[in-house]
């Protein structure tokens, strides 16, 4: 059956604001999982909006069962940086572009394929902020005696670290991360094995990983945070936390930005000024700047 016969490729989609459609399938393969959730076909309907869209529809066309997911170009751009929603990324990277009104979908796919400097810098900072959060959580849990929770956090931190290694090598970390790392960074691969298959106690394994993570935090902080540091350096006036959280170039890391910023202050990489009167009344607002 030709895909053009399906309803999602009709002119009505364009009339509703869609700018393109991508279809992804595994011919002759049954897949019971998150990608297409036992559907024969996954289709992305892409809209030209900065607002997030979270509409999912299920259809049948004869014997074909397919799932429609409506997304915005902003959704896809955010997903490209955060790595969340693997089904959307796989559809975007490997699916068939059925139609598009402009080249925005093709351009985004090309950006992923070439892994240019802007996307690489955004993804590097995102992975570092996630790494730092999981490291801090693991450290807190181990101090409180919650060893299993600490193990889970340490494992996720190593996953972030592994993706940082790939990004530094110019590789977009879409899948099979540890397979790549096994060839590229033997020390990190050995650390992963120490955490997962070592004969030492679980607590000893977690503590070993945390020591390595602490060194990594110190050595990679400036390089991985260059996107944030450049934003802060972009003007002479110090920045408030609220200004940084809502800066368009930092929208991918909003939830972890305060943690990273305070770590940069602790390492004396970023300075803080507490000289601004608070708009809420009492107290002085802390603002952030970089000494030049």
Tab-separated table of C-alpha atoms in Angstrom:
chain	number	residue	atom	x	y	z
A	1	UNK	CA	0.000	0.000	0.000
A	2	UNK	CA	1.261	3.472	-0.833
A	3	UNK	CA	1.664	5.847	2.098
A	4	UNK	CA	0.205	8.728	0.132
A	5	UNK	CA	-3.235	7.101	0.386
A	6	UNK	CA	-3.369	7.584	4.158
A	7	UNK	CA	-5.397	10.368	5.770
A	8	UNK	CA	-2.452	11.988	7.513
A	9	UNK	CA	-0.974	12.872	4.121
A	10	UNK	CA	-4.055	14.657	2.900
A	11	UNK	CA	-4.221	18.373	2.205
A	12	UNK	CA	-6.233	18.768	5.411
A	13	UNK	CA	-3.042	18.242	7.444
A	14	UNK	CA	-1.420	21.255	5.811
A	15	UNK	CA	-4.545	23.300	6.302
A	16	UNK	CA	-4.337	22.592	10.046
A	17	UNK	CA	-0.839	24.051	10.227
A	18	UNK	CA	1.290	20.997	9.557
A	19	UNK	CA	4.523	21.578	7.642
A	20	UNK	CA	5.422	17.960	6.962
A	21	UNK	CA	5.045	14.275	7.759
A	22	UNK	CA	7.590	11.537	8.514
A	23	UNK	CA	6.738	7.823	8.452
A	24	UNK	CA	8.763	5.072	10.103
A	25	UNK	CA	8.136	1.331	9.954
A	26	UNK	CA	9.833	-2.039	10.359
A	27	UNK	CA	8.555	-4.092	7.413
A	28	UNK	CA	7.954	-7.706	8.308
A	29	UNK	CA	8.961	-7.181	11.962
A	30	UNK	CA	6.826	-7.249	15.085
A	31	UNK	CA	8.141	-4.925	17.760
A	32	UNK	CA	6.536	-4.848	21.197
A	33	UNK	CA	8.049	-1.831	22.861
A	34	UNK	CA	8.145	1.933	23.131
A	35	UNK	CA	9.068	2.707	19.521
A	36	UNK	CA	5.805	1.908	17.761
A	37	UNK	CA	4.023	0.063	20.591
A	38	UNK	CA	3.032	-2.929	18.452
A	39	UNK	CA	1.916	-0.668	15.598
A	40	UNK	CA	3.013	-1.286	12.023
A	41	UNK	CA	3.781	2.348	11.393
A	42	UNK	CA	4.739	5.448	13.371
A	43	UNK	CA	4.000	8.822	11.775
A	44	UNK	CA	5.106	12.256	12.923
A	45	UNK	CA	2.997	15.208	11.843
A	46	UNK	CA	5.229	18.254	12.278
A	47	UNK	CA	3.752	21.697	12.977
A	48	UNK	CA	5.385	25.085	12.715
A	49	UNK	CA	5.005	26.355	16.266
A	50	UNK	CA	7.159	27.008	19.317
A	51	UNK	CA	4.492	25.508	21.559
A	52	UNK	CA	4.762	21.889	22.655
A	53	UNK	CA	2.211	19.531	21.126
A	54	UNK	CA	1.317	16.237	22.798
A	55	UNK	CA	-1.429	14.722	20.663
A	56	UNK	CA	-1.422	10.988	19.849
A	57	UNK	CA	-3.956	9.205	17.653
A	58	UNK	CA	-4.374	5.547	16.645
A	59	UNK	CA	-5.858	4.388	13.321
A	60	UNK	CA	-6.417	1.391	11.101
A	61	UNK	CA	-6.347	1.381	7.319
A	62	UNK	CA	-7.314	-2.093	6.178
A	63	UNK	CA	-4.884	-4.430	7.939
A	64	UNK	CA	-2.445	-1.590	8.692
A	65	UNK	CA	-2.420	-0.237	12.245
A	66	UNK	CA	-0.601	3.062	12.639
A	67	UNK	CA	0.080	5.651	15.300
A	68	UNK	CA	0.056	9.409	14.648
A	69	UNK	CA	2.083	11.718	16.879
A	70	UNK	CA	1.691	15.459	16.388
A	71	UNK	CA	4.836	17.400	17.259
A	72	UNK	CA	6.145	20.922	16.784
A	73	UNK	CA	9.496	21.768	15.264
A	74	UNK	CA	10.389	23.048	18.724
A	75	UNK	CA	9.582	19.606	20.185
A	76	UNK	CA	11.961	17.965	17.723
A	77	UNK	CA	14.729	20.493	18.379
A	78	UNK	CA	14.449	19.964	22.133
A	79	UNK	CA	14.383	16.190	21.696
A	80	UNK	CA	17.518	16.364	19.548
A	81	UNK	CA	19.355	18.003	22.449
A	82	UNK	CA	17.862	16.148	25.416
A	83	UNK	CA	17.831	12.687	23.840
A	84	UNK	CA	14.408	11.998	25.329
A	85	UNK	CA	11.707	10.195	23.356
A	86	UNK	CA	13.903	7.784	21.406
A	87	UNK	CA	10.933	6.853	19.226
A	88	UNK	CA	10.684	10.415	17.892
A	89	UNK	CA	14.414	10.611	17.247
A	90	UNK	CA	14.555	7.293	15.440
A	91	UNK	CA	11.597	8.288	13.305
A	92	UNK	CA	13.212	11.648	12.502
A	93	UNK	CA	16.610	10.134	11.671
A	94	UNK	CA	15.572	6.958	9.853
A	95	UNK	CA	11.994	7.599	8.722
A	96	UNK	CA	10.775	8.594	5.280
A	97	UNK	CA	9.913	12.254	4.783
A	98	UNK	CA	6.624	11.916	2.923
A	99	UNK	CA	6.062	15.604	2.346
A	100	UNK	CA	7.115	19.000	3.698
A	101	UNK	CA	6.115	22.540	2.807
A	102	UNK	CA	9.632	23.870	3.336
A	103	UNK	CA	12.976	22.271	4.122
A	104	UNK	CA	12.734	22.532	7.908
A	105	UNK	CA	12.487	18.779	8.495
A	106	UNK	CA	15.265	18.010	6.017
A	107	UNK	CA	17.409	20.743	7.574
A	108	UNK	CA	16.929	19.352	11.094
A	109	UNK	CA	17.816	15.868	9.891
A	110	UNK	CA	20.908	17.251	8.173
A	111	UNK	CA	21.847	19.071	11.378
A	112	UNK	CA	21.641	15.793	13.287
A	113	UNK	CA	23.636	13.994	10.612
A	114	UNK	CA	26.420	16.582	10.483
A	115	UNK	CA	26.270	17.199	14.269
A	116	UNK	CA	27.374	20.801	13.868
A	117	UNK	CA	28.951	23.006	16.508
A	118	UNK	CA	25.725	24.574	17.817
A	119	UNK	CA	23.922	21.292	18.397
A	120	UNK	CA	27.085	19.668	19.751
A	121	UNK	CA	27.598	22.466	22.287
A	122	UNK	CA	23.954	22.347	23.408
A	123	UNK	CA	23.987	18.577	23.788
A	124	UNK	CA	27.344	18.624	25.598
A	125	UNK	CA	26.029	21.105	28.169
A	126	UNK	CA	22.783	19.175	28.590
A	127	UNK	CA	24.601	15.888	29.221
A	128	UNK	CA	26.934	17.584	31.677
A	129	UNK	CA	24.087	19.126	33.661
A	130	UNK	CA	22.353	15.735	33.804
A	131	UNK	CA	25.636	14.089	34.810
A	132	UNK	CA	26.141	16.592	37.590
A	133	UNK	CA	22.595	16.128	38.914
A	134	UNK	CA	22.907	12.337	39.023
A	135	UNK	CA	26.335	12.578	40.672
A	136	UNK	CA	24.976	14.872	43.389
A	137	UNK	CA	21.971	12.591	43.920
A	138	UNK	CA	24.189	9.508	44.159
A	139	UNK	CA	26.426	11.224	46.688
A	140	UNK	CA	23.440	12.262	48.793
A	141	UNK	CA	21.968	8.767	48.741
A	142	UNK	CA	25.225	7.051	49.684
A	143	UNK	CA	25.658	9.441	52.618
A	144	UNK	CA	22.145	8.586	53.794
A	145	UNK	CA	22.771	4.857	53.500
A	146	UNK	CA	20.479	4.367	50.489
A	147	UNK	CA	22.979	2.257	48.577
A	148	UNK	CA	20.652	0.848	45.893
A	149	UNK	CA	19.356	4.324	45.030
A	150	UNK	CA	22.936	5.588	44.913
A	151	UNK	CA	23.837	2.738	42.560
A	152	UNK	CA	21.008	3.653	40.202
A	153	UNK	CA	22.067	7.324	40.162
A	154	UNK	CA	25.743	6.433	39.661
A	155	UNK	CA	24.837	4.208	36.708
A	156	UNK	CA	22.883	7.052	35.095
A	157	UNK	CA	25.778	9.451	35.740
A	158	UNK	CA	28.114	7.073	33.922
A	159	UNK	CA	25.646	7.011	31.024
A	160	UNK	CA	25.810	10.813	30.831
A	161	UNK	CA	29.597	10.630	31.029
A	162	UNK	CA	29.642	8.093	28.189
A	163	UNK	CA	27.540	10.376	25.989
A	164	UNK	CA	29.901	13.269	26.781
A	165	UNK	CA	32.781	11.122	25.499
A	166	UNK	CA	30.937	10.475	22.238
A	167	UNK	CA	30.006	14.132	21.795
A	168	UNK	CA	33.652	15.130	22.282
A	169	UNK	CA	34.500	12.715	19.472
A	170	UNK	CA	31.903	14.326	17.206
A	171	UNK	CA	29.491	11.374	17.468
A	172	UNK	CA	25.796	12.006	18.049
A	173	UNK	CA	24.912	9.602	20.909
A	174	UNK	CA	21.624	8.251	19.597
A	175	UNK	CA	22.017	4.566	20.471
A	176	UNK	CA	24.504	1.818	21.381
A	177	UNK	CA	26.406	4.285	23.570
A	178	UNK	CA	28.420	1.732	25.531
A	179	UNK	CA	29.338	-0.202	22.389
A	180	UNK	CA	31.037	2.953	21.107
A	181	UNK	CA	32.606	3.815	24.467
A	182	UNK	CA	34.105	0.347	24.759
A	183	UNK	CA	36.269	1.234	21.749
A	184	UNK	CA	36.864	4.923	22.481
A	185	UNK	CA	37.491	5.162	26.230
A	186	UNK	CA	38.801	2.023	27.883
A	187	UNK	CA	39.147	3.727	31.278
A	188	UNK	CA	35.456	4.688	31.352
A	189	UNK	CA	34.464	1.237	30.101
A	190	UNK	CA	36.496	-0.332	32.911
A	191	UNK	CA	34.796	1.963	35.433
A	192	UNK	CA	31.411	0.859	34.079
A	193	UNK	CA	32.445	-2.765	34.580
A	194	UNK	CA	33.694	-2.003	38.079
A	195	UNK	CA	30.247	-0.655	38.947
A	196	UNK	CA	28.189	-3.390	37.322
A	197	UNK	CA	30.122	-6.688	37.612
A	198	UNK	CA	32.825	-6.179	40.265
A	199	UNK	CA	33.071	-8.627	43.172
A	200	UNK	CA	33.306	-5.784	45.710
A	201	UNK	CA	30.306	-4.693	47.745
A	202	UNK	CA	27.724	-2.462	46.103
A	203	UNK	CA	28.648	0.421	48.401
A	204	UNK	CA	32.355	0.103	47.540
A	205	UNK	CA	31.561	0.098	43.826
A	206	UNK	CA	29.407	3.213	44.092
A	207	UNK	CA	32.033	5.058	46.128
A	208	UNK	CA	34.684	4.223	43.519
A	209	UNK	CA	32.500	5.674	40.762
A	210	UNK	CA	31.762	8.798	42.810
A	211	UNK	CA	35.484	9.443	43.252
A	212	UNK	CA	35.973	9.212	39.493
A	213	UNK	CA	32.943	11.439	38.899
A	214	UNK	CA	34.300	14.070	41.266
A	215	UNK	CA	37.487	14.265	39.222
A	216	UNK	CA	35.465	14.424	36.007
A	217	UNK	CA	33.323	17.273	37.371
A	218	UNK	CA	36.439	19.291	38.102
A	219	UNK	CA	38.204	18.577	34.823
A	220	UNK	CA	35.274	18.968	32.411
A	221	UNK	CA	33.256	21.736	34.062
A	222	UNK	CA	34.578	24.721	32.094
A	223	UNK	CA	34.642	22.965	28.725
A	224	UNK	CA	31.165	21.488	29.074
A	225	UNK	CA	29.663	24.720	30.448
A	226	UNK	CA	30.992	26.994	27.707
A	227	UNK	CA	27.474	27.698	26.414
A	228	UNK	CA	26.407	29.089	29.794
A	229	UNK	CA	29.682	30.936	30.321
A	230	UNK	CA	29.377	32.642	26.933
A	231	UNK	CA	25.837	33.781	27.751
A	232	UNK	CA	27.039	35.279	31.049
A	233	UNK	CA	29.970	37.001	29.309
A	234	UNK	CA	27.685	38.446	26.619
A	235	UNK	CA	26.919	41.555	28.671
A	236	UNK	CA	28.623	43.575	31.376
A	237	UNK	CA	25.630	43.679	33.711
A	238	UNK	CA	25.351	40.648	36.027
A	239	UNK	CA	22.558	38.170	35.357
A	240	UNK	CA	19.778	37.161	37.710
A	241	UNK	CA	18.926	33.493	38.058
A	242	UNK	CA	15.527	34.123	36.496
A	243	UNK	CA	17.092	35.785	33.444
A	244	UNK	CA	19.400	32.833	32.860
A	245	UNK	CA	16.694	30.209	33.359
A	246	UNK	CA	14.535	31.914	30.709
A	247	UNK	CA	17.334	32.630	28.253
A	248	UNK	CA	16.411	30.984	24.902
A	249	UNK	CA	19.841	29.372	24.464
A	250	UNK	CA	19.528	27.677	27.867
A	251	UNK	CA	15.952	26.406	27.584
A	252	UNK	CA	17.159	22.789	27.329
A	253	UNK	CA	18.697	22.791	30.819
A	254	UNK	CA	16.309	24.941	32.848
A	255	UNK	CA	15.680	22.450	35.648
A	256	UNK	CA	19.394	21.787	36.264
A	257	UNK	CA	20.761	25.271	35.592
A	258	UNK	CA	20.713	26.449	39.250
A	259	UNK	CA	22.770	23.419	40.328
A	260	UNK	CA	25.388	23.937	37.624
A	261	UNK	CA	25.595	27.661	38.278
A	262	UNK	CA	26.201	27.175	41.998
A	263	UNK	CA	28.934	24.615	41.232
A	264	UNK	CA	30.592	27.148	38.926
A	265	UNK	CA	30.420	29.729	41.721
A	266	UNK	CA	31.892	27.237	44.193
A	267	UNK	CA	34.797	26.639	41.796
A	268	UNK	CA	35.246	30.449	41.433
A	269	UNK	CA	34.579	30.238	37.689
A	270	UNK	CA	31.506	32.453	37.997
A	271	UNK	CA	31.273	35.337	40.483
A	272	UNK	CA	28.211	36.338	42.446
A	273	UNK	CA	27.060	39.841	43.366
A	274	UNK	CA	24.436	40.399	46.040
A	275	UNK	CA	23.925	44.079	45.489
A	276	UNK	CA	20.562	44.251	43.724
A	277	UNK	CA	17.456	45.187	45.710
A	278	UNK	CA	14.887	42.413	45.585
A	279	UNK	CA	11.683	43.156	43.693
A	280	UNK	CA	9.842	41.152	46.345
A	281	UNK	CA	10.836	43.495	49.173
A	282	UNK	CA	13.408	42.391	51.735
A	283	UNK	CA	16.803	40.948	50.919
A	284	UNK	CA	19.302	41.513	48.149
A	285	UNK	CA	19.138	39.557	44.903
A	286	UNK	CA	22.164	37.473	43.961
A	287	UNK	CA	23.347	38.037	40.391
A	288	UNK	CA	26.076	36.314	38.411
A	289	UNK	CA	28.965	37.551	36.304
A	290	UNK	CA	32.401	36.514	35.022
A	291	UNK	CA	35.553	38.428	35.763
A	292	UNK	CA	37.397	39.437	32.598
